[in-house]
Structure formats: structure tokens, C-alpha cells
């Protein structure tokens, strides 16, 4: 048995060797054939050696392969299949009416029929008796020109503008005002439609209409709107955020900004406002009987604090300056900080973070996020604005008293050379242009053309009321403080009709005609 197993193993080994040899032989044959095909060069570049034997051989290969490809071109004939449903002639005709085929056949399929010889064209196509549209008065627009764009004839457009000018100056029409325009029936086929009526809100307290009366003439109709101008007084407790606390009790966002600025000019905000203090602001406010509301400028800013004197500031005078209750005007304890951020590097010698050697740091670096607004520390004029070497985008300002300031590394500049800026006005935005390692503001100050430490400059500007003017100021302040908080936020109850009876007969006729049409 062992001899039989040995013989079988030997035979198996011989068979494996024969298979391996056959595989090696086939590999060698295929390699030789591939080499012969490569040497044959059956597909040469037909753009080279045109006319040579090699070129003709390549052309023959190209034509042969093209013939083989055309011989195996598939047939795309549609397959015949039975319809899903059995259709009769009536159903097939209905299907045709829903396809694009009626357009090709002149609309003579299905239920649609083309015009025949029995159809006669209308002499005059009917028009709508009135057209109503709403136009928007654009910036720098002209009332007559705007009406002409709406299809109003030139004579009616000019006449309507003249009538409106009797009530208000046309320059007082604010951009964005919505004007309702109604056009009547044409008097002739190609004539412009006559103007029946225009109506718009000319002012907060006045609506105007130009309407055509029964006599065919246009007339102006004034519609006064009752307006209540009780100031808006807002009081509340300062919480974690004055802005959120004031907005929660109905204060306009613009009034909150003015309130903070007025207090900041009088006293350091960190000391003036603390959580638990009571803020008090009064804003000019108007309510119309038609429901519109309009907030104006801040009139009064006050703070009530436990254990400390009250802060009472009221706007007064032609310069719109805030005066405290004693009659002392706006007090500035120093220049405004250009950005509301901490100081990262002060004035003096330091190792430059990029150049890696010590040199004079002729300014103050404020840490601030990218895009933070940069404001002018005081009134001044822009002497230059643009790219300034290592400062990147920068702005230079000149101020009274021989002071000058410079703001570097801006991401965007908001002023131009020669422009005058006011204290607190935005002149640019924090960036990282020039020699900068990250977003921040490099702020420099000069006196007489020489660098000085910006943190060393402080000054006070005050104004004092006296005599009769001081008495008028105090009486106005007392009257203003009698306004109850939140009264202006209540719904207004009109005490007189919105529209008054016109004085002229032609206005009365036009108003009657307008109300007959349901106006």
C-alpha cells in the first residue's frame, strides 16, 4: 500500500510540473505575440509621414475598424406592443386635443376649433373702464415723470403735480412713498387714459388726493390725519444688559444708542450704570390716527441710583447738546475710545512681534474682533485715507489744538480724504492689513506733528446756562418729567375726523365725486 501511495504522489508531482510548464509556455507565447503586435505598429499617427508605407498601413487599419463598427450598427426600430386600453375613434380624438398636435393642424382636432369664414373681427376691442396701479416714488424722481410712466397723459401729469405743489413742496415727497394711481376710460382709441385719481401719504399728518370731479377738472383734496405727539417715556431696571432691559419695555433701538452716548459723555458708563439701577429715557414720539407710529430723537436721559445722585440730562439749544438739571452742559472727560476693546499693547519700547527686534511702539493697540466699527475720538477732518505701508489700510485725522490721530490695519475704510467727521462717527472697521499678526487696531496720536501717548490726553468741554435761559430749561425739564411711562405705547383714540371739509367749491365737488366711487 505504501508503494502505491508513493507512485500516486510521484504521478501527481509530474502532472503539476507538466501544467506549470504548459502555463509558462502559454505566457511566453502571449508575450511574444504582444511584442509582435507592438512591432507591427498597426495604428500609427496619420498626421505624420503622410504618403509613406507606414501611413498607408495605418489608413488601412482605420478603414477596417470603421467598416467593422458600421457592420455591427444596432437597429433602433420601435417595438410593437399592444395598447394598455382599447381606444375607439372618439377617445383617440379626445387624446389628440390634449397634445401638441392641434397646433400643427390649426386647432382642428378634438373640441378646439379654428376660426372659420363666419368669424368677423371686432372693430374695437373692449377695455376695462378703470385701471388701478401703485407706483413707488424713487430717489431723485419727479412726480409728473412718475405719473407719465404709469400711463397718465402729459397734461394730466403736469396738472396733478401743480396741485400737489400747492399743499407741499414736491421735494418733501420722501423716496419710497407709495402712490395709488387710478386711470379712467379712454376718450379715443389711441388717446391716453385720463387721470381719475392719485392718492398718497404726503406727510405723517397729511394725506393728499388729486381727483377728477363731475365737471371733468382735477382738484386737490387735503385729508389731515390727527397726530398725537406725546413723548414716549420708558423706565425700567438695569439688568445684565441695558439694551435687552430697555428693549423689553418698548424703547426704540436708536434711542438706546443715543441714551448710552449721552451718559458716556457725562460720566463713565461703568460707573453710571450698574445692575439694579433705574434707567429713564424720554423720546420724541408721534402716533397717527391711522395706526402708524414714528420714534424721534432722545429728549431726556436719566439714571436713579441708590446712595448716589441722580443723573438727569435733557437735550437743549440749537446745537442739540445735553445739559444736566443744574444747567451744566455736556461734559467730556476725555477722548472717546476708538473701539470698545481692551488694550493689548501700550505706548513705548517693545519687541516687534513680526520684525523680532526692539523698537518704539508709537501708539496703543486695541484688541477687537474683525469688522468691529472704529469711531472718531473727537471732531476732526480726514487728512488721508488709504494704504499706508506697514499700517495697511489706515486713516489720519486732524483735530483742533494741534492734535492728530492715526488708525491702522483697517479691513475697510468708511471715510475719504478731506471729509469732516463728528465725534463718535464710524471711520472704518477693524482688520489685519499691513504688518499685523491678527485683527486689532493700532491707534496713534500726534501733537504738533510729534508722537504722544494717546492715553495721556484728557480734556473737558463744558457749557453753562444762566439767567432766563436757565429758567426756561428747568421749566421745560419739569414739564417733560410729568409724562407717564408707557402712555405713548397705548392705542390712539381719534378726537376728530381724519378728513376735513374742503374750503373751495371745486374741492368739495371733487371730494363728493370721490366718495361716490367708494373712496
Coordinates of C-alpha atoms in Angstrom, one line a residue:
X1 CA 0.0 0.0 0.0
X2 CA 2.8 2.4 0.8
X3 CA 4.4 1.7 -2.7
X4 CA 1.0 2.5 -4.3
X5 CA 0.8 5.8 -2.4
X6 CA 4.3 6.7 -3.4
X7 CA 3.6 6.0 -7.0
X8 CA 0.5 8.2 -6.9
X9 CA 2.3 11.0 -5.3
X10 CA 5.0 10.8 -8.0
X11 CA 2.4 10.9 -10.8
X12 CA 0.7 13.9 -9.2
X13 CA 4.0 15.7 -8.9
X14 CA 4.8 15.0 -12.6
X15 CA 1.3 16.3 -13.6
X16 CA 1.9 19.5 -11.7
X17 CA 5.2 20.0 -13.4
X18 CA 3.6 19.5 -16.8
X19 CA 0.9 22.0 -16.0
X20 CA 3.4 24.6 -14.8
X21 CA 5.5 24.1 -17.9
X22 CA 2.3 24.5 -20.1
X23 CA 1.4 27.7 -18.3
X24 CA 4.9 29.1 -18.7
X25 CA 4.9 28.2 -22.4
X26 CA 1.5 29.9 -22.9
X27 CA 2.7 33.0 -21.1
X28 CA 5.8 33.1 -23.3
X29 CA 3.7 32.7 -26.4
X30 CA 1.3 35.5 -25.4
X31 CA 4.3 37.8 -24.6
X32 CA 5.8 37.1 -28.0
X33 CA 2.5 37.8 -29.7
X34 CA 2.1 41.1 -27.8
X35 CA 5.6 42.0 -28.8
X36 CA 4.9 41.2 -32.4
X37 CA 1.7 43.3 -32.3
X38 CA 3.6 46.2 -30.8
X39 CA 6.3 45.9 -33.5
X40 CA 3.6 45.7 -36.2
X41 CA 2.6 49.4 -35.5
X42 CA -1.0 48.9 -36.7
X43 CA -2.2 52.3 -35.6
X44 CA 0.4 54.9 -36.5
X45 CA -0.2 58.7 -36.2
X46 CA -1.9 59.6 -39.5
X47 CA -0.8 63.2 -39.1
X48 CA 2.9 62.2 -39.6
X49 CA 4.8 60.8 -42.7
X50 CA 1.8 61.2 -45.0
X51 CA 2.2 59.1 -48.1
X52 CA 4.7 56.6 -46.6
X53 CA 4.2 52.9 -46.4
X54 CA 3.6 53.2 -42.7
X55 CA 1.0 55.8 -43.2
X56 CA -0.9 53.7 -45.8
X57 CA -0.8 50.7 -43.3
X58 CA -2.4 52.9 -40.6
X59 CA -5.0 54.2 -43.1
X60 CA -6.0 50.6 -43.9
X61 CA -6.3 49.8 -40.2
X62 CA -8.5 52.8 -39.7
X63 CA -10.8 51.9 -42.6
X64 CA -11.0 48.3 -41.5
X65 CA -12.1 49.2 -38.0
X66 CA -14.6 51.7 -39.3
X67 CA -16.1 49.0 -41.5
X68 CA -16.4 46.6 -38.6
X69 CA -18.1 49.3 -36.5
X70 CA -20.6 50.1 -39.2
X71 CA -21.3 46.4 -39.7
X72 CA -22.4 46.0 -36.1
X73 CA -24.5 49.2 -36.0
X74 CA -27.7 48.4 -34.0
X75 CA -31.2 48.7 -35.2
X76 CA -33.4 51.2 -33.3
X77 CA -36.7 50.3 -34.8
X78 CA -39.6 50.7 -32.3
X79 CA -41.0 47.6 -30.7
X80 CA -44.7 46.9 -31.4
X81 CA -46.8 46.3 -28.3
X82 CA -50.5 46.0 -27.5
X83 CA -52.1 49.2 -26.1
X84 CA -52.8 49.3 -22.4
X85 CA -56.5 50.1 -23.1
X86 CA -58.7 49.6 -26.1
X87 CA -59.3 53.0 -27.8
X88 CA -62.1 53.9 -30.1
X89 CA -62.1 56.8 -32.5
X90 CA -63.9 59.2 -30.1
X91 CA -61.4 58.5 -27.3
X92 CA -58.4 58.9 -29.7
X93 CA -59.8 62.2 -30.9
X94 CA -60.0 63.5 -27.3
X95 CA -56.4 62.4 -26.7
X96 CA -55.3 64.3 -29.7
X97 CA -56.9 67.5 -28.4
X98 CA -54.6 67.3 -25.3
X99 CA -51.4 67.0 -27.3
X100 CA -49.3 69.5 -29.2
X101 CA -50.7 68.1 -32.5
X102 CA -53.6 70.7 -32.6
X103 CA -51.1 73.4 -33.0
X104 CA -49.7 71.8 -36.1
X105 CA -53.1 71.1 -37.5
X106 CA -54.5 74.6 -37.0
X107 CA -56.5 73.7 -33.9
X108 CA -59.0 71.5 -35.8
X109 CA -58.8 68.4 -33.5
X110 CA -60.8 67.5 -30.5
X111 CA -63.0 70.2 -29.0
X112 CA -60.9 73.1 -30.2
X113 CA -61.9 74.6 -33.5
X114 CA -60.0 77.2 -35.6
X115 CA -61.7 80.4 -36.8
X116 CA -63.8 80.0 -40.0
X117 CA -65.0 82.4 -42.6
X118 CA -68.1 83.2 -40.4
X119 CA -65.9 84.9 -37.8
X120 CA -65.8 88.7 -38.1
X121 CA -63.1 90.7 -36.2
X122 CA -64.2 93.3 -33.7
X123 CA -64.0 96.9 -34.8
X124 CA -63.0 98.0 -31.2
X125 CA -61.7 95.6 -28.6
X126 CA -63.4 96.2 -25.2
X127 CA -61.2 97.8 -22.4
X128 CA -61.5 97.9 -18.7
X129 CA -63.3 101.1 -17.6
X130 CA -60.6 101.8 -15.0
X131 CA -57.0 100.8 -14.3
X132 CA -55.6 100.9 -10.8
X133 CA -51.9 100.7 -10.1
X134 CA -49.5 101.5 -7.3
X135 CA -46.3 103.4 -8.1
X136 CA -43.2 104.0 -5.9
X137 CA -41.6 107.4 -5.8
X138 CA -37.9 106.9 -6.3
X139 CA -34.9 108.9 -5.1
X140 CA -34.4 112.0 -7.2
X141 CA -37.7 111.2 -9.0
X142 CA -40.2 113.7 -10.4
X143 CA -43.9 113.4 -9.7
X144 CA -45.0 114.3 -13.2
X145 CA -42.5 112.0 -14.7
X146 CA -43.5 109.2 -12.4
X147 CA -47.2 109.6 -13.4
X148 CA -46.2 109.6 -17.1
X149 CA -44.6 106.2 -16.5
X150 CA -47.9 104.9 -15.2
X151 CA -49.7 105.9 -18.5
X152 CA -51.0 109.3 -17.4
X153 CA -51.2 111.9 -20.2
X154 CA -48.7 114.7 -20.1
X155 CA -51.3 117.4 -19.4
X156 CA -52.9 115.5 -16.5
X157 CA -49.5 114.6 -15.1
X158 CA -48.3 118.2 -15.1
X159 CA -51.6 119.5 -13.7
X160 CA -51.6 116.9 -10.8
X161 CA -48.0 117.9 -9.9
X162 CA -49.1 121.6 -9.8
X163 CA -52.0 120.8 -7.5
X164 CA -49.8 118.7 -5.1
X165 CA -47.3 121.6 -5.0
X166 CA -50.0 123.8 -3.6
X167 CA -50.1 121.7 -0.5
X168 CA -46.4 120.6 0.0
X169 CA -43.1 121.2 -1.8
X170 CA -42.5 118.4 -4.2
X171 CA -39.0 117.9 -2.8
X172 CA -40.7 116.9 0.5
X173 CA -42.0 113.7 -1.0
X174 CA -39.8 111.0 0.5
X175 CA -38.3 108.2 -1.6
X176 CA -40.3 105.0 -1.3
X177 CA -43.6 106.8 -0.9
X178 CA -46.4 104.6 -2.4
X179 CA -48.8 106.5 -4.7
X180 CA -52.1 104.9 -5.8
X181 CA -53.0 105.8 -9.4
X182 CA -56.4 105.3 -10.9
X183 CA -56.9 105.8 -14.7
X184 CA -60.3 106.2 -16.4
X185 CA -61.8 105.2 -19.8
X186 CA -60.1 106.4 -23.0
X187 CA -61.9 109.2 -24.9
X188 CA -60.4 107.9 -28.2
X189 CA -58.9 104.5 -29.3
X190 CA -55.3 105.7 -29.2
X191 CA -55.6 108.5 -26.7
X192 CA -54.0 108.2 -23.2
X193 CA -56.3 107.3 -20.4
X194 CA -57.4 110.3 -18.3
X195 CA -56.3 110.5 -14.7
X196 CA -59.2 109.8 -12.4
X197 CA -57.3 109.9 -9.1
X198 CA -54.0 109.8 -7.3
X199 CA -53.7 109.3 -3.6
X200 CA -50.6 109.1 -1.3
X201 CA -49.3 109.9 2.2
X202 CA -47.6 113.3 1.8
X203 CA -46.6 113.7 5.4
X204 CA -47.0 111.8 8.7
X205 CA -50.0 114.1 9.4
X206 CA -51.4 114.7 5.9
X207 CA -52.7 112.6 3.1
X208 CA -53.3 114.1 -0.4
X209 CA -55.5 113.2 -3.3
X210 CA -56.0 114.6 -6.7
X211 CA -59.4 113.6 -8.1
X212 CA -61.5 114.4 -11.2
X213 CA -64.8 115.9 -10.4
X214 CA -68.1 115.7 -12.3
X215 CA -67.1 118.8 -14.3
X216 CA -64.1 117.0 -15.7
X217 CA -61.5 119.1 -13.8
X218 CA -58.8 117.8 -11.4
X219 CA -58.9 119.1 -7.9
X220 CA -56.7 118.8 -4.8
X221 CA -58.2 117.1 -1.7
X222 CA -56.3 117.5 1.6
X223 CA -57.0 114.8 4.2
X224 CA -55.4 115.9 7.5
X225 CA -54.5 113.0 9.9
X226 CA -54.8 113.5 13.6
X227 CA -51.4 113.0 15.3
X228 CA -50.6 112.7 18.9
X229 CA -47.1 113.9 19.8
X230 CA -47.0 112.8 23.5
X231 CA -43.3 111.8 24.1
X232 CA -42.5 108.2 24.8
X233 CA -41.2 107.6 28.3
X234 CA -39.5 104.3 29.1
X235 CA -38.4 103.3 32.6
X236 CA -37.0 100.1 33.9
X237 CA -34.4 98.3 35.9
X238 CA -30.9 97.8 34.5
X239 CA -30.3 94.0 34.4
X240 CA -27.4 92.1 32.9
X241 CA -27.8 94.1 29.7
X242 CA -29.2 97.6 29.5
X243 CA -30.1 97.1 25.8
X244 CA -32.2 94.0 26.5
X245 CA -33.9 95.6 29.5
X246 CA -34.8 98.7 27.6
X247 CA -36.0 96.8 24.5
X248 CA -38.2 94.7 26.7
X249 CA -40.1 97.7 27.9
X250 CA -40.6 99.2 24.4
X251 CA -37.6 101.5 23.9
X252 CA -36.6 102.1 20.3
X253 CA -33.1 100.7 19.4
X254 CA -31.9 104.2 18.1
X255 CA -33.0 105.8 21.4
X256 CA -30.9 103.3 23.4
X257 CA -27.8 104.1 21.4
X258 CA -28.4 107.8 22.0
X259 CA -29.0 107.2 25.7
X260 CA -25.7 105.4 26.1
X261 CA -23.8 108.1 24.2
X262 CA -25.4 110.9 26.3
X263 CA -24.4 109.1 29.5
X264 CA -21.0 108.2 28.3
X265 CA -20.3 111.9 27.5
X266 CA -21.3 112.8 31.0
X267 CA -19.8 110.0 33.1
X268 CA -18.0 106.7 32.7
X269 CA -20.7 104.2 31.7
X270 CA -19.2 101.5 34.0
X271 CA -19.8 103.8 36.9
X272 CA -23.0 105.5 35.7
X273 CA -25.0 102.2 35.1
X274 CA -24.9 99.3 37.5
X275 CA -27.3 96.3 37.7
X276 CA -30.3 97.3 39.9
X277 CA -30.2 101.0 38.9
X278 CA -33.3 102.5 37.2
X279 CA -32.9 103.9 33.7
X280 CA -35.2 106.6 32.5
X281 CA -35.4 107.9 28.9
X282 CA -37.9 110.1 27.1
X283 CA -38.1 110.1 23.3
X284 CA -40.0 112.3 20.9
X285 CA -42.8 110.2 19.6
X286 CA -45.7 110.6 17.2
X287 CA -48.9 108.4 16.8
X288 CA -51.2 108.8 13.8
X289 CA -54.9 108.1 14.0
X290 CA -54.4 105.7 11.1
X291 CA -52.1 103.5 13.3
X292 CA -48.6 104.5 12.2
X293 CA -46.0 105.3 14.8
X294 CA -42.8 107.3 14.5
X295 CA -40.0 107.5 17.1
X296 CA -37.7 110.5 17.0
X297 CA -34.6 111.6 18.9
X298 CA -33.8 111.2 22.6
X299 CA -35.0 114.1 24.7
X300 CA -34.1 113.0 28.2
X301 CA -31.7 110.5 29.7
X302 CA -31.8 109.8 33.4
X303 CA -30.5 107.3 36.0
X304 CA -31.7 106.7 39.5
X305 CA -29.2 105.1 41.8
X306 CA -29.3 104.0 45.5
X307 CA -27.0 106.1 47.6
X308 CA -25.8 108.3 44.7
X309 CA -27.1 111.5 43.0
X310 CA -29.5 111.1 40.1
X311 CA -28.3 111.7 36.6
X312 CA -30.7 114.0 34.7
X313 CA -29.8 115.1 31.2
X314 CA -32.0 116.9 28.7
X315 CA -31.4 118.0 25.1
X316 CA -31.4 121.8 24.8
X317 CA -30.4 124.5 22.4
X318 CA -29.7 124.8 18.7
X319 CA -26.6 122.5 19.0
X320 CA -28.8 119.7 20.4
X321 CA -26.4 119.4 23.4
X322 CA -27.4 117.6 26.6
X323 CA -27.4 119.7 29.8
X324 CA -27.8 118.3 33.3
X325 CA -30.5 119.5 35.6
X326 CA -28.3 122.2 37.1
X327 CA -27.8 123.8 33.7
X328 CA -24.2 122.5 33.1
X329 CA -23.8 121.3 29.6
X330 CA -22.2 118.2 28.0
X331 CA -19.0 117.3 29.9
X332 CA -16.4 115.2 28.2
X333 CA -13.9 113.5 30.5
X334 CA -11.6 112.6 27.6
X335 CA -11.4 111.4 24.0
X336 CA -13.7 108.6 23.0
X337 CA -12.1 105.2 22.8
X338 CA -11.9 104.3 19.0
X339 CA -13.1 100.7 19.6
X340 CA -14.8 99.1 22.7
X341 CA -12.0 96.7 23.4
X342 CA -9.2 96.1 25.9
X343 CA -5.7 97.4 25.4
X344 CA -3.3 94.8 24.1
X345 CA -0.1 96.8 23.8
X346 CA 0.7 100.3 25.2
X347 CA 2.9 103.2 24.1
X348 CA 6.6 102.7 24.5
X349 CA 9.6 100.4 23.6
X350 CA 8.8 96.8 22.8
X351 CA 9.9 93.8 20.8
X352 CA 8.0 93.8 17.4
X353 CA 6.0 90.6 17.1
X354 CA 6.9 90.3 13.3
X355 CA 10.3 92.0 12.9
X356 CA 11.7 90.4 16.0
X357 CA 13.7 93.4 17.3
X358 CA 13.1 96.1 19.8
X359 CA 11.7 99.4 18.5
X360 CA 9.4 102.2 19.6
X361 CA 5.7 101.4 19.7
X362 CA 4.3 104.8 18.9
X363 CA 0.7 104.0 19.7
X364 CA -1.8 101.9 21.5
X365 CA -3.1 98.5 20.3
X366 CA -6.7 97.7 21.0
X367 CA -7.8 94.1 20.8
X368 CA -11.1 93.8 18.8
X369 CA -12.8 91.4 16.6
X370 CA -12.6 91.6 12.8
X371 CA -15.1 94.1 11.4
X372 CA -15.6 96.0 14.7
X373 CA -16.5 99.6 13.9
X374 CA -13.8 102.3 14.6
X375 CA -15.1 105.7 15.6
X376 CA -13.5 109.2 15.6
X377 CA -12.4 110.1 19.2
X378 CA -13.5 113.7 18.6
X379 CA -14.5 116.1 15.8
X380 CA -11.9 116.5 13.0
X381 CA -11.0 116.4 9.3
X382 CA -9.7 113.4 7.3
X383 CA -6.2 114.3 6.1
X384 CA -5.5 111.0 4.4
X385 CA -7.3 107.6 3.9
X386 CA -5.8 104.6 2.1
X387 CA -2.9 102.2 2.1
X388 CA 0.0 103.3 4.3
X389 CA 2.8 100.7 4.2
X390 CA 3.1 98.6 7.3
X391 CA 0.0 100.3 8.7
X392 CA -2.1 98.7 5.9
X393 CA -5.4 100.4 5.4
X394 CA -5.2 103.5 7.5
X395 CA -6.9 106.9 8.2
X396 CA -5.4 110.1 9.5
X397 CA -7.5 112.8 11.3
X398 CA -6.5 116.3 12.3
X399 CA -8.3 117.9 15.3
X400 CA -8.3 121.3 17.0
X401 CA -5.4 122.2 19.3
X402 CA -2.8 120.7 17.1
X403 CA -3.9 117.2 17.8
X404 CA -3.8 114.4 15.1
X405 CA -4.8 110.8 15.2
X406 CA -4.0 107.7 13.0
X407 CA -5.8 104.4 12.8
X408 CA -4.0 101.4 11.2
X409 CA -4.7 97.8 10.0
X410 CA -8.3 98.5 8.9
X411 CA -10.2 95.9 7.0
X412 CA -12.4 98.6 5.3
X413 CA -12.3 102.4 5.3
X414 CA -15.6 104.3 5.7
X415 CA -14.3 107.9 5.0
X416 CA -12.4 109.8 2.3
X417 CA -9.8 112.5 2.3
X418 CA -10.9 116.0 3.1
X419 CA -14.1 114.8 4.8
X420 CA -15.2 116.3 8.2
X421 CA -16.2 113.8 10.8
X422 CA -18.0 114.2 14.1
X423 CA -17.2 112.6 17.5
X424 CA -18.3 109.0 17.5
X425 CA -18.7 108.8 13.7
X426 CA -17.6 105.5 12.1
X427 CA -14.4 106.0 10.1
X428 CA -13.6 102.3 9.3
X429 CA -13.6 98.7 10.6
X430 CA -11.0 96.6 12.4
X431 CA -8.9 94.3 10.3
X432 CA -5.4 92.8 9.9
X433 CA -3.9 94.6 6.9
X434 CA -0.2 95.5 6.7
X435 CA 2.3 94.2 9.3
X436 CA -0.2 92.6 11.6
X437 CA -0.4 89.3 13.4
X438 CA -4.2 89.4 13.8
X439 CA -7.3 91.6 13.9
X440 CA -6.6 94.7 16.1
X441 CA -6.5 98.5 15.9
X442 CA -3.2 100.4 16.2
X443 CA -4.1 103.9 17.3
X444 CA -1.6 106.8 17.3
X445 CA -1.8 110.4 18.4
X446 CA 0.3 113.4 17.5
X447 CA 0.7 116.9 19.0
X448 CA 2.4 119.4 16.8
X449 CA 3.4 116.6 14.4
X450 CA 5.2 114.5 17.2
X451 CA 4.0 111.2 18.6
X452 CA 2.5 111.3 22.1
X453 CA 0.9 108.6 24.3
X454 CA -2.9 108.5 23.4
X455 CA -3.8 107.5 26.9
X456 CA -2.2 110.7 28.3
X457 CA -4.6 113.2 26.6
X458 CA -7.7 114.2 28.6
X459 CA -9.7 117.4 28.3
X460 CA -13.1 118.8 29.5
X461 CA -15.6 120.7 27.4
X462 CA -18.5 122.3 29.3
X463 CA -21.3 124.8 28.7
X464 CA -23.3 126.7 31.4
X465 CA -26.8 128.0 31.2
X466 CA -27.8 131.1 33.2
X467 CA -30.5 133.7 33.7
X468 CA -33.7 133.5 31.7
X469 CA -32.5 130.6 29.6
X470 CA -31.7 128.5 32.7
X471 CA -35.3 129.2 33.9
X472 CA -36.8 128.1 30.6
X473 CA -34.6 125.0 30.6
X474 CA -35.7 124.0 34.1
X475 CA -39.4 124.6 33.5
X476 CA -39.2 122.5 30.3
X477 CA -37.4 119.7 32.2
X478 CA -40.1 119.7 34.9
X479 CA -42.9 119.6 32.3
X480 CA -41.1 116.8 30.4
X481 CA -40.8 114.7 33.5
X482 CA -44.5 114.8 34.1
X483 CA -45.1 112.4 31.1
X484 CA -46.2 109.0 32.4
X485 CA -44.2 106.0 31.3
X486 CA -45.7 103.9 28.5
X487 CA -48.6 106.2 27.7
X488 CA -47.5 106.8 24.1
X489 CA -47.5 103.0 23.5
X490 CA -51.2 102.8 24.1
X491 CA -53.7 102.8 21.2
X492 CA -54.7 106.3 20.0
X493 CA -58.4 107.3 20.0
X494 CA -59.0 110.0 17.4
X495 CA -60.9 113.0 18.6
X496 CA -61.8 114.5 15.2
X497 CA -62.5 113.1 11.7
X498 CA -59.5 112.4 9.6
X499 CA -60.7 114.3 6.5
X500 CA -61.8 117.9 6.9
X501 CA -64.4 119.7 4.7
X502 CA -62.5 121.4 1.8
X503 CA -62.7 125.2 1.7
X504 CA -63.1 125.7 -2.1
X505 CA -66.2 124.7 -4.1
X506 CA -64.2 122.8 -6.6
X507 CA -62.5 120.7 -3.8
X508 CA -66.0 120.0 -2.4
X509 CA -67.2 118.8 -5.8
X510 CA -64.2 116.5 -6.3
X511 CA -64.5 115.1 -2.8
X512 CA -68.2 114.2 -3.4
X513 CA -67.3 112.5 -6.6
X514 CA -64.5 110.6 -4.9
X515 CA -66.8 109.3 -2.2
X516 CA -69.4 108.3 -4.8
X517 CA -66.8 106.0 -6.2
X518 CA -66.4 104.4 -2.8
X519 CA -63.2 106.2 -1.8

